[in-house]
Short mmCIF file of C-alpha atoms and ligand atoms in Angstrom, two decimals:
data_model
loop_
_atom_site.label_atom_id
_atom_site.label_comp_id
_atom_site.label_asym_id
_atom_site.label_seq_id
_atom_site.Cartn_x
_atom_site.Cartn_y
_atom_site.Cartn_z
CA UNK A 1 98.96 83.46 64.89
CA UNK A 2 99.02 81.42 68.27
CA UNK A 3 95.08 81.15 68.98
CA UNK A 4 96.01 77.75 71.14
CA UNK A 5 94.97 78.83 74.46
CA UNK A 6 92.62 81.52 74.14
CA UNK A 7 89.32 81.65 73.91
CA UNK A 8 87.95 82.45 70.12
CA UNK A 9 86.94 86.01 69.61
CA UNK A 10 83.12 86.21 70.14
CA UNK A 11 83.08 89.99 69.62
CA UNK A 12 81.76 90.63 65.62
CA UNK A 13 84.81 91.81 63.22
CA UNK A 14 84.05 94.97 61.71
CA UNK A 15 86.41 96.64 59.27
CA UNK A 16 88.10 100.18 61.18
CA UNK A 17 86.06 102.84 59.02
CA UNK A 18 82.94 101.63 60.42
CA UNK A 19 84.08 102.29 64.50
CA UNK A 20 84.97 105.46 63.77
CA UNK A 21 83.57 108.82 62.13
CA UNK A 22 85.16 109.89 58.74
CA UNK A 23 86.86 113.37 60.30
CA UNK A 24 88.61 111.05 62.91
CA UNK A 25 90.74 109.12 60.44
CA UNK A 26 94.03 110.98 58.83
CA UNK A 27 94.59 110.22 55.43
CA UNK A 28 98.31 110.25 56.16
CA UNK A 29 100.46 108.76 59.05
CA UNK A 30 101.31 112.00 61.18
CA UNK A 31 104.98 112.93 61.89
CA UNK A 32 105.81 111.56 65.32
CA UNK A 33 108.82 112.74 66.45
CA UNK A 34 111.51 110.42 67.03
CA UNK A 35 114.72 109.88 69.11
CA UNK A 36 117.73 107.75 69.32
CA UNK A 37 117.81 104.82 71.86
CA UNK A 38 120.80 106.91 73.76
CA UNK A 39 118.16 109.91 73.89
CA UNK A 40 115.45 108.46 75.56
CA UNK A 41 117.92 106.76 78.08
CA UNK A 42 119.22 109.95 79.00
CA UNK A 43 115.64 110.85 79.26
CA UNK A 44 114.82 108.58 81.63
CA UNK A 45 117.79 108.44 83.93
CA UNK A 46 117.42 112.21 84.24
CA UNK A 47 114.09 111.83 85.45
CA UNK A 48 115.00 109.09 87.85
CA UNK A 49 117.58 111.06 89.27
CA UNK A 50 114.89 114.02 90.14
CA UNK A 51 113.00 111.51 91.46
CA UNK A 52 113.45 110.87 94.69
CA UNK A 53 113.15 106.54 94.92
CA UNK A 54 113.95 103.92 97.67
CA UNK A 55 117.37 102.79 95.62
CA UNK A 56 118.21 106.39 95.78
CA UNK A 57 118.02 107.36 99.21
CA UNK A 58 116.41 107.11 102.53
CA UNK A 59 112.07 107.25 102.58
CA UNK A 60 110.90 107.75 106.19
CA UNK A 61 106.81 107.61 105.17
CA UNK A 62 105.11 106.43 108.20
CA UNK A 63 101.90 104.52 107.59
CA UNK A 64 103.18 102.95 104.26
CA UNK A 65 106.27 100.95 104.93
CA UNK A 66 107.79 102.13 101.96
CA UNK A 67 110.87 99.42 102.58
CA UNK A 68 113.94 98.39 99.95
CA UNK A 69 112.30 95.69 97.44
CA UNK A 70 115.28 93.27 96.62
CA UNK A 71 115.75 93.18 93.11
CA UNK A 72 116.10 89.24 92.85
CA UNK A 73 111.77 89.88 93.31
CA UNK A 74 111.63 91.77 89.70
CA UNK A 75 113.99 89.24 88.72
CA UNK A 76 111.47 86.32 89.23
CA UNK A 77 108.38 88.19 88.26
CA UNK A 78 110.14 88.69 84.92
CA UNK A 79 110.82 85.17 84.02
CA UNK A 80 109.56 84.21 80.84
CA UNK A 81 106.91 81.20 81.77
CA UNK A 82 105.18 84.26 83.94
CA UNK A 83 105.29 87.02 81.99
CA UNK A 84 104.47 85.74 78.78
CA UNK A 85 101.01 83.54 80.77
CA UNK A 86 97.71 84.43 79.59
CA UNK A 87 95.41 84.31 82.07
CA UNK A 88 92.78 81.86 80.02
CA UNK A 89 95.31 79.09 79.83
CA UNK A 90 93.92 76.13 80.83
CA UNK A 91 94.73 75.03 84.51
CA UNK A 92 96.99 72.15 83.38
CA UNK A 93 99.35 74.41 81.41
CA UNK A 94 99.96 76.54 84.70
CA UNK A 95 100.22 74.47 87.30
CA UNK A 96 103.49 76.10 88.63
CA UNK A 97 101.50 79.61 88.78
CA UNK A 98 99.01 78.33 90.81
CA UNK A 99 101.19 76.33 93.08
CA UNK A 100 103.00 79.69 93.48
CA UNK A 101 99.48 81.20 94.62
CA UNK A 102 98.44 78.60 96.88
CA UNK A 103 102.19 78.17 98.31
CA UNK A 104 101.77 82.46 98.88
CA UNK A 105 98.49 81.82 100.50
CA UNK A 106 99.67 79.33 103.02
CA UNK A 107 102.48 81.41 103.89
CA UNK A 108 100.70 84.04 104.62
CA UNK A 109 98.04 81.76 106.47
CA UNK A 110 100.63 80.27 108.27
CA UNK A 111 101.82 83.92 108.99
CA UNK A 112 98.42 85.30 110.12
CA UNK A 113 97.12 81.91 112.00
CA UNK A 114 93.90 82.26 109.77
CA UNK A 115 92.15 79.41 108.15
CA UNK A 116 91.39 80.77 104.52
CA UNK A 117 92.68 83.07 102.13
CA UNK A 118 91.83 85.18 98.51
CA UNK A 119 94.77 86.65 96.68
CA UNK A 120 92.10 88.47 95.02
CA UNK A 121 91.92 92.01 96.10
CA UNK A 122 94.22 94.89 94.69
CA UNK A 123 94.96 96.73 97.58
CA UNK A 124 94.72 97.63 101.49
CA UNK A 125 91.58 99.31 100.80
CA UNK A 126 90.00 96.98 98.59
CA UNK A 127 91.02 94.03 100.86
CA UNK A 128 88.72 95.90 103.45
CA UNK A 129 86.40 95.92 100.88
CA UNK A 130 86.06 92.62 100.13
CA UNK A 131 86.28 91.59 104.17
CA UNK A 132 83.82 94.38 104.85
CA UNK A 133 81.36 92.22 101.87
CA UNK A 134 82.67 89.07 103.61
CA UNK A 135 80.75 90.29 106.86
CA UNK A 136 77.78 91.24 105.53
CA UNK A 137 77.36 88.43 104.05
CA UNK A 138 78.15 86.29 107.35
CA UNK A 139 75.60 88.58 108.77
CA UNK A 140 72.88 88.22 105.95
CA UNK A 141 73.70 84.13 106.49
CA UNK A 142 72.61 84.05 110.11
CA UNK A 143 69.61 86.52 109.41
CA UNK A 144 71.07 89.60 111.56
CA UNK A 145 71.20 92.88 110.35
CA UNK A 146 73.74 94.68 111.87
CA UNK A 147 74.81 98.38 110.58
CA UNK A 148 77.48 99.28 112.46
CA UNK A 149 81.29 99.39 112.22
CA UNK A 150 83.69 100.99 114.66
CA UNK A 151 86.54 102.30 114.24
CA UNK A 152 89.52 104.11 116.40
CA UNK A 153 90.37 107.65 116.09
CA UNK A 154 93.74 106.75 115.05
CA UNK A 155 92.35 104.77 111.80
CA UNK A 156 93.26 105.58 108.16
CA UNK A 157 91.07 107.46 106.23
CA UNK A 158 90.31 104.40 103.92
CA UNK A 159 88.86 102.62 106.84
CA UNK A 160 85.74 104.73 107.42
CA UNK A 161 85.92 104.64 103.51
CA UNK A 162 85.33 101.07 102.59
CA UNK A 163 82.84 100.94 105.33
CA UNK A 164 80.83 103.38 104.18
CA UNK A 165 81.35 101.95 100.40
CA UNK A 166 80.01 98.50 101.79
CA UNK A 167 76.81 99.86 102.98
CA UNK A 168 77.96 100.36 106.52
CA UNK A 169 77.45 103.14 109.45
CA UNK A 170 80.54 103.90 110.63
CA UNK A 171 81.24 104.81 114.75
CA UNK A 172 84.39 106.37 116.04
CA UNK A 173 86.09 105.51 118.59
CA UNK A 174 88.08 107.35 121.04
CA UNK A 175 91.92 105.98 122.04
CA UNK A 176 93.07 106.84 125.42
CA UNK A 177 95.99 109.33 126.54
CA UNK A 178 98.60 106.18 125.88
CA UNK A 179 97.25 106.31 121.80
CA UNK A 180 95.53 103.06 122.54
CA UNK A 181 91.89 101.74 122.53
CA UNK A 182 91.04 100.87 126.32
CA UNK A 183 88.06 97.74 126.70
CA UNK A 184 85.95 100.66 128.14
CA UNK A 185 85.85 102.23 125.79
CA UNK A 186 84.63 99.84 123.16
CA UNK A 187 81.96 98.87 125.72
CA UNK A 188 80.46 102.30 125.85
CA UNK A 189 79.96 101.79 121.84
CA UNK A 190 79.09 98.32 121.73
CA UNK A 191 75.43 97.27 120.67
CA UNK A 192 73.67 94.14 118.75
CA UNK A 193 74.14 96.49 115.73
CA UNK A 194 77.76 96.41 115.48
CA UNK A 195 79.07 94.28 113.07
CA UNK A 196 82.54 94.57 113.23
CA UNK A 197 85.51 96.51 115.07
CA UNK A 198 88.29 97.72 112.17
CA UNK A 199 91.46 98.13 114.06
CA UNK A 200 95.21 98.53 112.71
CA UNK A 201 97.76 96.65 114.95
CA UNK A 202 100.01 97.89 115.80
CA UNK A 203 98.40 101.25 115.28
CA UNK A 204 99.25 104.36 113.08
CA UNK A 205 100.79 106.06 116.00
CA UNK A 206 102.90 102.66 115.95
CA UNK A 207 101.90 101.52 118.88
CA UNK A 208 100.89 98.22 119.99
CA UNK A 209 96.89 97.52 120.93
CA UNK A 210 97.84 95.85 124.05
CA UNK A 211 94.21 95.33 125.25
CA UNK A 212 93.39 93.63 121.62
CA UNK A 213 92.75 90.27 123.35
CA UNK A 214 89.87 91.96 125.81
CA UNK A 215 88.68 93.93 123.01
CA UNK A 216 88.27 90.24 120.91
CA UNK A 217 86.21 88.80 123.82
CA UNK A 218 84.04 91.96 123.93
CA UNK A 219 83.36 91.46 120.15
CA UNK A 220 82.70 87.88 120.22
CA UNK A 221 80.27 87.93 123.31
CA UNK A 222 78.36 90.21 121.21
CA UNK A 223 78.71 88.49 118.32
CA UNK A 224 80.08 90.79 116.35
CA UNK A 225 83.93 90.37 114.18
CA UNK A 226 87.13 91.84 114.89
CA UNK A 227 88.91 93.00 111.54
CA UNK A 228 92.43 93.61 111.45
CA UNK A 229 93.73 96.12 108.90
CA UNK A 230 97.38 94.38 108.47
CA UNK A 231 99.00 97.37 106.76
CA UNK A 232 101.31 97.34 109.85
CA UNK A 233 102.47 93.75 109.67
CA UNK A 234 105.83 95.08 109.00
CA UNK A 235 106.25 95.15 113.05
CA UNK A 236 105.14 91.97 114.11
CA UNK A 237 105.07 89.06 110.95
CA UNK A 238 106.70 85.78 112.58
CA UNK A 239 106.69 87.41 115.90
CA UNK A 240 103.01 87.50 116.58
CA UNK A 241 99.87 85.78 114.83
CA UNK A 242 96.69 87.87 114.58
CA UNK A 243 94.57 85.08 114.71
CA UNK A 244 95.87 84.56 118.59
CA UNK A 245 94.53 87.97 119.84
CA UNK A 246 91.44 87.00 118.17
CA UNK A 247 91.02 88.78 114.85
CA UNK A 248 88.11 87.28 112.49
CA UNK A 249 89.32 88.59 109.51
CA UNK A 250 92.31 90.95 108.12
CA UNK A 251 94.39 91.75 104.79
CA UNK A 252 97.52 92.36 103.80
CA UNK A 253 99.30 95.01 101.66
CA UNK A 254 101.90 92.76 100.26
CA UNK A 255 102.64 96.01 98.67
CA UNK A 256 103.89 97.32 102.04
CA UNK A 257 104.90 94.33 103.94
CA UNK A 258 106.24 91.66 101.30
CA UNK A 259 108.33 93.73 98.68
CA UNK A 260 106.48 95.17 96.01
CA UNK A 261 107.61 98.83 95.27
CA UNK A 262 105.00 100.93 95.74
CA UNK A 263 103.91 104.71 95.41
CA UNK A 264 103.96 105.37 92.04
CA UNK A 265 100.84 103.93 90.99
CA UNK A 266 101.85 100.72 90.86
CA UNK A 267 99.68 97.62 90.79
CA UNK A 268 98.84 96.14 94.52
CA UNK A 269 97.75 93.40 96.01
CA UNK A 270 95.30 93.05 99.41
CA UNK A 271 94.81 89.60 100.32
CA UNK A 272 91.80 88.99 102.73
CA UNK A 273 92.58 85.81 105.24
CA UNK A 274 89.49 84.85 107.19
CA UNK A 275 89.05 82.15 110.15
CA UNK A 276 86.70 78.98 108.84
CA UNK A 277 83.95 80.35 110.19
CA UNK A 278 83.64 83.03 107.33
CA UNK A 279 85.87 80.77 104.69
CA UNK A 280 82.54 80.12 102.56
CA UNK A 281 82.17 84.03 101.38
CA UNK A 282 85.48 84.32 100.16
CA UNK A 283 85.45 85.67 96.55
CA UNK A 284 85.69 82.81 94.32
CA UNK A 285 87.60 81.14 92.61
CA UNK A 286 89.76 79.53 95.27
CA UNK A 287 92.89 78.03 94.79
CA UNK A 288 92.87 74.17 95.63
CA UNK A 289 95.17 71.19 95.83
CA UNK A 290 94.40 68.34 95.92
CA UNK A 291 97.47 66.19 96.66
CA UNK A 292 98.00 65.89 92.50
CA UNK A 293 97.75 69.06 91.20
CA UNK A 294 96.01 72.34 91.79
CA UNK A 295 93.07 73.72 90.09
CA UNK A 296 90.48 76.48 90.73
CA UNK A 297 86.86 75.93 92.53
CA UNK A 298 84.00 78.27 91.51
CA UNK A 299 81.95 76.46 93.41
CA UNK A 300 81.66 78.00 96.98
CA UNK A 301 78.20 78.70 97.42
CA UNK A 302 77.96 81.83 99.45
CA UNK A 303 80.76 83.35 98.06
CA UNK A 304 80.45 87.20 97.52
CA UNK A 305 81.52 86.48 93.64
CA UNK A 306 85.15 87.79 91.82
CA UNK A 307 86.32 91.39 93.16
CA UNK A 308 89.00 91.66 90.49
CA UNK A 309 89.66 90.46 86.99
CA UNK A 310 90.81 87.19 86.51
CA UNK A 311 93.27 86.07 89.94
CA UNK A 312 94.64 89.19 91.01
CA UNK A 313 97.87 90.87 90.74
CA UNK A 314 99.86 88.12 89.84
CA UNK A 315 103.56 89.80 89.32
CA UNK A 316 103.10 91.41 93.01
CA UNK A 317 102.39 87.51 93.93
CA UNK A 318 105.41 86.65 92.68
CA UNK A 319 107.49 89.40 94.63
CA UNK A 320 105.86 88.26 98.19
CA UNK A 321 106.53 84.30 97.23
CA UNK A 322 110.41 85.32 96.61
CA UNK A 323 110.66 87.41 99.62
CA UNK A 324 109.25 85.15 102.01
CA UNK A 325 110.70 82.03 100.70
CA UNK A 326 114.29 84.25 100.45
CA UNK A 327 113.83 85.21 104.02
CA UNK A 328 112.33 82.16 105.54
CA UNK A 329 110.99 82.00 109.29
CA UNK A 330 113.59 82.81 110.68
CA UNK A 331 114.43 86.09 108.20
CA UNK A 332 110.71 87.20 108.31
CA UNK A 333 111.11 87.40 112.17
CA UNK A 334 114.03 89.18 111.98
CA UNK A 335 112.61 91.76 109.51
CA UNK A 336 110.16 92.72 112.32
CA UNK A 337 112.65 92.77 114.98
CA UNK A 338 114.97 94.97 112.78
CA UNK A 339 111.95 97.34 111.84
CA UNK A 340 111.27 97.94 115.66
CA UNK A 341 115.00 98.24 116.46
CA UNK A 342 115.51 100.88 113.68
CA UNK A 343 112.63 103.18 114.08
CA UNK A 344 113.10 102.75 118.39
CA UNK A 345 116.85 104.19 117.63
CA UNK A 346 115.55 107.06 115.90
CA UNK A 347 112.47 107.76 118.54
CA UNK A 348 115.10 107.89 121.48
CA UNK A 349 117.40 110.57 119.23
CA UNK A 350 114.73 112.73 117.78
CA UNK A 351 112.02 113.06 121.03
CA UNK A 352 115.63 115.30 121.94
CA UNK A 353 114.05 118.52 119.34
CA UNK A 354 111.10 117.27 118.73
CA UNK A 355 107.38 116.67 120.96
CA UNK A 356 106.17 113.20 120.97
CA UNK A 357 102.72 113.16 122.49
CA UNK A 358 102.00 109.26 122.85
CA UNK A 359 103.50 106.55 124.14
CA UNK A 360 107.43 106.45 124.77
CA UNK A 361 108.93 103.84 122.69
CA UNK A 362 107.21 102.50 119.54
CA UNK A 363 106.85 99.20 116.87
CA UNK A 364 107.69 99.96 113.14
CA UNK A 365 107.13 103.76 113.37
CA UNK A 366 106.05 106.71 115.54
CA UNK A 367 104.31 109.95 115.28
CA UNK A 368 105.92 113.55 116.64
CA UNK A 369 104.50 116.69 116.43
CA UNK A 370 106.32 119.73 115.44
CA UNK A 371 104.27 121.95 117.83
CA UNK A 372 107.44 122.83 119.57
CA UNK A 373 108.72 124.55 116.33
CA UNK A 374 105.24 126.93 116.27
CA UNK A 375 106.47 129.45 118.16
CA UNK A 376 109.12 130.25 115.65
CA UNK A 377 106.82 130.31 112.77
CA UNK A 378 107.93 126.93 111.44
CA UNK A 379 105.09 124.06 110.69
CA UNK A 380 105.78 120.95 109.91
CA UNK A 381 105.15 121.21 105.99
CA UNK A 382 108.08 123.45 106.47
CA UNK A 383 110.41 120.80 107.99
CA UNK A 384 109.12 118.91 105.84
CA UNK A 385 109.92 120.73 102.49
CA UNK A 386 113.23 121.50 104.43
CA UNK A 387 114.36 117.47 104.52
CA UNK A 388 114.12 117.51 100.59
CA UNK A 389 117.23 119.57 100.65
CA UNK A 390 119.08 117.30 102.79
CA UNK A 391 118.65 114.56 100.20
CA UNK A 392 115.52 112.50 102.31
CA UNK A 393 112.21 111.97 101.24
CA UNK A 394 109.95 113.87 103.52
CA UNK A 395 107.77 110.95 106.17
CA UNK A 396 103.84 111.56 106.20
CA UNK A 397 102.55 114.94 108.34
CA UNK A 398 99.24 115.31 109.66
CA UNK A 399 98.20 112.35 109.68
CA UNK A 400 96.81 110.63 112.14
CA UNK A 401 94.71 113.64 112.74
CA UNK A 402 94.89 113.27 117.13
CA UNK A 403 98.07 114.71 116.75
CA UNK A 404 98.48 118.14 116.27
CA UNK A 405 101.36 118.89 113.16
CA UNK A 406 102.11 115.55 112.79
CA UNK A 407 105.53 114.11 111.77
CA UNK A 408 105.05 110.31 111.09
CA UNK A 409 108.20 108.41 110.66
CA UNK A 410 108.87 104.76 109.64
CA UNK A 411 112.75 103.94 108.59
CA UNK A 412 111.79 99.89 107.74
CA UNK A 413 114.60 97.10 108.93
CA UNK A 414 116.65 97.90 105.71
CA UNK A 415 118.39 101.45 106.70
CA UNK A 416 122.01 100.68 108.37
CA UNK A 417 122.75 102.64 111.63
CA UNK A 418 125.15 105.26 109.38
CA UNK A 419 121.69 105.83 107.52
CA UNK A 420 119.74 106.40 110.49
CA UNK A 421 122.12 108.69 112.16
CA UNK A 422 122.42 110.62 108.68
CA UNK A 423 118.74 111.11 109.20
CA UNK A 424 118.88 112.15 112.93
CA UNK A 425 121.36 114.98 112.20
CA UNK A 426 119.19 116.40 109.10
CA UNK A 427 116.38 116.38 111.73
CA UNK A 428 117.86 118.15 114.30
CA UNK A 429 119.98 120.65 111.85
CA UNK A 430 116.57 121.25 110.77
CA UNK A 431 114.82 121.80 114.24
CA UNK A 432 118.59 124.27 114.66
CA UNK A 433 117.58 125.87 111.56
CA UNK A 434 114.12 126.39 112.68
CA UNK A 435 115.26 128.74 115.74
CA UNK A 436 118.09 130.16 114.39
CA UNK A 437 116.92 131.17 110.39
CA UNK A 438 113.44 129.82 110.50
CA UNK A 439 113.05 131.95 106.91
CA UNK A 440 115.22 128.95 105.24
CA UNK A 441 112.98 126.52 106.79
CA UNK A 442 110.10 128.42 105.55
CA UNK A 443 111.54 128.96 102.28
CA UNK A 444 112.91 125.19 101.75
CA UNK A 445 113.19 123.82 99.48
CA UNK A 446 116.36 125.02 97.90
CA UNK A 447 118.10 121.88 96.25
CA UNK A 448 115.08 120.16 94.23
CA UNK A 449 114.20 120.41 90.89
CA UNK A 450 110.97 122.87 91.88
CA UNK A 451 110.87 124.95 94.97
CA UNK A 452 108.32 125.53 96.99
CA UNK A 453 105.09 125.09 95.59
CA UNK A 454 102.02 127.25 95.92
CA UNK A 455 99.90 124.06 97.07
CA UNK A 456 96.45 125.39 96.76
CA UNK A 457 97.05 127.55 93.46
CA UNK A 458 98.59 123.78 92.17
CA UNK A 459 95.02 122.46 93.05
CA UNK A 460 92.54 125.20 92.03
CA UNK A 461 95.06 125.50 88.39
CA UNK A 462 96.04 122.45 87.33
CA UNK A 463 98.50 122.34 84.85
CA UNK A 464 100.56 118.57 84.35
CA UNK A 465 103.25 119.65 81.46
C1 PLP B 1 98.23 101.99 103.38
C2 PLP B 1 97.22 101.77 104.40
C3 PLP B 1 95.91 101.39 104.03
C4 PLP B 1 95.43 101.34 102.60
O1 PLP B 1 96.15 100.44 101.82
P1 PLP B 1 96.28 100.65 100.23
O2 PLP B 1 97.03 99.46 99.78
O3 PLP B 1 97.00 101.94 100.04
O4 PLP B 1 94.89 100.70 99.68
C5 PLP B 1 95.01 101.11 105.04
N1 PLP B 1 95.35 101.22 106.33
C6 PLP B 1 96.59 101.60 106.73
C7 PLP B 1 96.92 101.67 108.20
C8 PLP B 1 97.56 101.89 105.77
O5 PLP B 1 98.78 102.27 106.16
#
């Protein structure tokens, strides 16, 4: 056996029929059933096609960018030297890993205008985590005590989440009739308890937090952080750097933003990039070069310790590197410019049949409300169950919660303008449908593998054959 790299066992051998009580071990091997290798392809390509997936069609989710992943990403997180790495090798056996890391990191430094990064986290929400711990330790460093984190109405629920999870009181606060936060505002709630403002630009309702420079100098005169939750980066990567409008801290869902597929459960990854003033809390260890080779440091003293096993997710890594380095400065600009482009396109066709309540053109996305449709009995779950049939994934409804029967939509730079316009005529057949035989709408859907589901008998009876 190949015992070269890894650590000897230190956990004491014990034969199996000690671990376990006698009536748990079979005195025979059970019949498993089998099946042919053509079987279980058919198996699976049957299920993918009742899926609906990214490669298969269209997936207008607002709030996740749920964009195409190129597959030359997979391609490179399945080379050999990665996949086969144990993650105990000794630094000098994987120096190209870690110059992949700290190569990601800059990027992304480079991309943000921060000063210091951890690959560490595993996802949006435990990026906030690990910022949120970040803060209160900058806090506990300089002996204040402050409670307090605020957070816009428009916010995603794992926002006031992690705050709470850190040990924080969190604060709403209210956006104005244009969907944005106003300096005001944030004055009204400000206080030498407030640690940090959490604020998503551009915001969920995909629009742009204009006044985020004002907002910064507010914060920083009271000595309190801005945090920037970078789960829309999809709008403005290469066109605008966070750490110019004065954000302290943020994460990215490379997830979203840099190509990993996401949505089924796969793994994540939520960098945290911080400005130098908070660089010496970042979870350790900390990738470092030092103009030989690169190695690990352990050593940062007020570092809030590891918040994942070993590095990270270290395949999703490897999809972000390839993207960015495929794309370049110029391509990751032009990602953000086509995401704006594409979803603006569909805002100007669909405000036609549908209500949109804030702001008249958008970033990466933009929320309607089906409130138009009410007085025909339709609600947007039903237009929503209604896309299925017309082959589209149905985009994210009520959510944010300021807008009454919410329809968020986010096409991402990849859709072509036939795509979009396929997508624009299933909306507004739909929003047809709705006045002229509202019980298909409410019916829909017709096409799928399952129709309509009884969601709250699904809940109270669960039942996953
Ligand atoms: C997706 C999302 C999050 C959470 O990120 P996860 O990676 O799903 O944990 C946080 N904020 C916003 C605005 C998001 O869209």
């Amino acid at each position: 056996m190949h015992t070269g790299y890894v650590k000897e066992l230190d956990v004491e051998k014990k034969p199996f029929e000690e671990l376990f009580e006698p009536e748990y071990l079979r005195e025979t091997v059970p019949e498993f059933p089998s099946s042919s290798e053509p079987e279980l392809m058919r198996h699976f390509i049957e299920l993918s096609i009742k899926n609906h997936h990214v490669d298969k069609g269209m997936y207008p989710l607002g709030s996740c960018t749920m964009k195409y992943n190129p597959k030359i990403s997979e391609d490179m997180a399945r080379l050999e030297g990665f996949i086969h790495l144990h993650p105990e090798t000794p630094v000098d056996s994987i120096q190209g890993a870690l110059e992949l890391m700290y190569e990601l990191g800059e990027s992304l430094k480079e991309i943000s205008g921060l000063d210091a990064i951890s690959l560490q986290p595993k996802a949006g929400a435990h990026g906030e985590l690990t910022g949120l711990l970040i803060t209160k330790a900058y806090f506990q460093s300089i002996k204040e005590d402050r409670k307090t984190i605020l957070i816009p109405d428009t916010a995603h629920g794992t926002n006031p989440a992690s705050s709470t999870r850190a040990g924080f009181k969190v604060r709403k606060v209210k956006s104005n009739e244009d969907g944005i936060l106003e300096p005001a505002s944030l004055n009204e709630e400000m206080n030498e308890d407030v640690a940090l403002l959490m604020i998503t630009n551009p915001n969920t309702l995909g629009i742009f937090e204009t006044h985020i420079g004002e907002l910064a100098d507010i914060l920083h005169t009271n000595g309190s952080l801005l945090y920037m939750d970078g789960a829309n980066l999809n709008a403005i990567m290469g066109k605008a750097k966070p750490s110019d409008f004065g954000v302290d801290i943020m994460h990215f869902n490379l997830h979203k933003t840099f190509s990993t597929p996401h949505g089924g459960g796969g793994p994540g990854s939520g960098p945290v990039a911080v400005t130098s003033k908070l660089s010496r809390f970042l979870p350790v260890p900390i990738i470092f070069y030092n103009g030989e080779s690169y190695y690990f440091d352990w050593e940062l003293k007020n570092s809030i310790g590891k918040v994942a096993a070993f590095y990270g997710a270290f395949s999703v890594m490897v999809k972000a590197y390839t993207y960015i380095q495929l794309l370049g400065a110029s391509g990751i600009k032009e990602v953000s410019e086509q995401a704006v482009i594409n979803s603006n396109y569909l805002l100007t066709q669909l405000k036609e049949v549908f209500d949109l309540p804030y702001g008249k053109n958008c970033m990466h996305e933009f929320v309607l409300s089906g409130s138009n449709l009410k007085e025909y009995g339709i609600r947007t779950l039903d237009i929503a169950k209604r896309l299925l049939d017309y082959g589209y994934h149905a985009p994210t409804i009520y959510f944010p919660l300021i807008v009454p029967e919410a329809l968020m939509i986010e096409p991402t730079e990849t859709e072509s303008k036939e795509s979009l316009d396929g997508f624009i005529k299933a909306m507004k057949n739909i929003a047809e449908e709705a006045k002229t035989e509202p019980d298909t709408v409410k019916k829909a859907p017709f096409n799928t593998p399952i129709g309509r589901l009884d969601e709250v008998k699904a809940n109270r009876e669960l039942n996953v054959r």
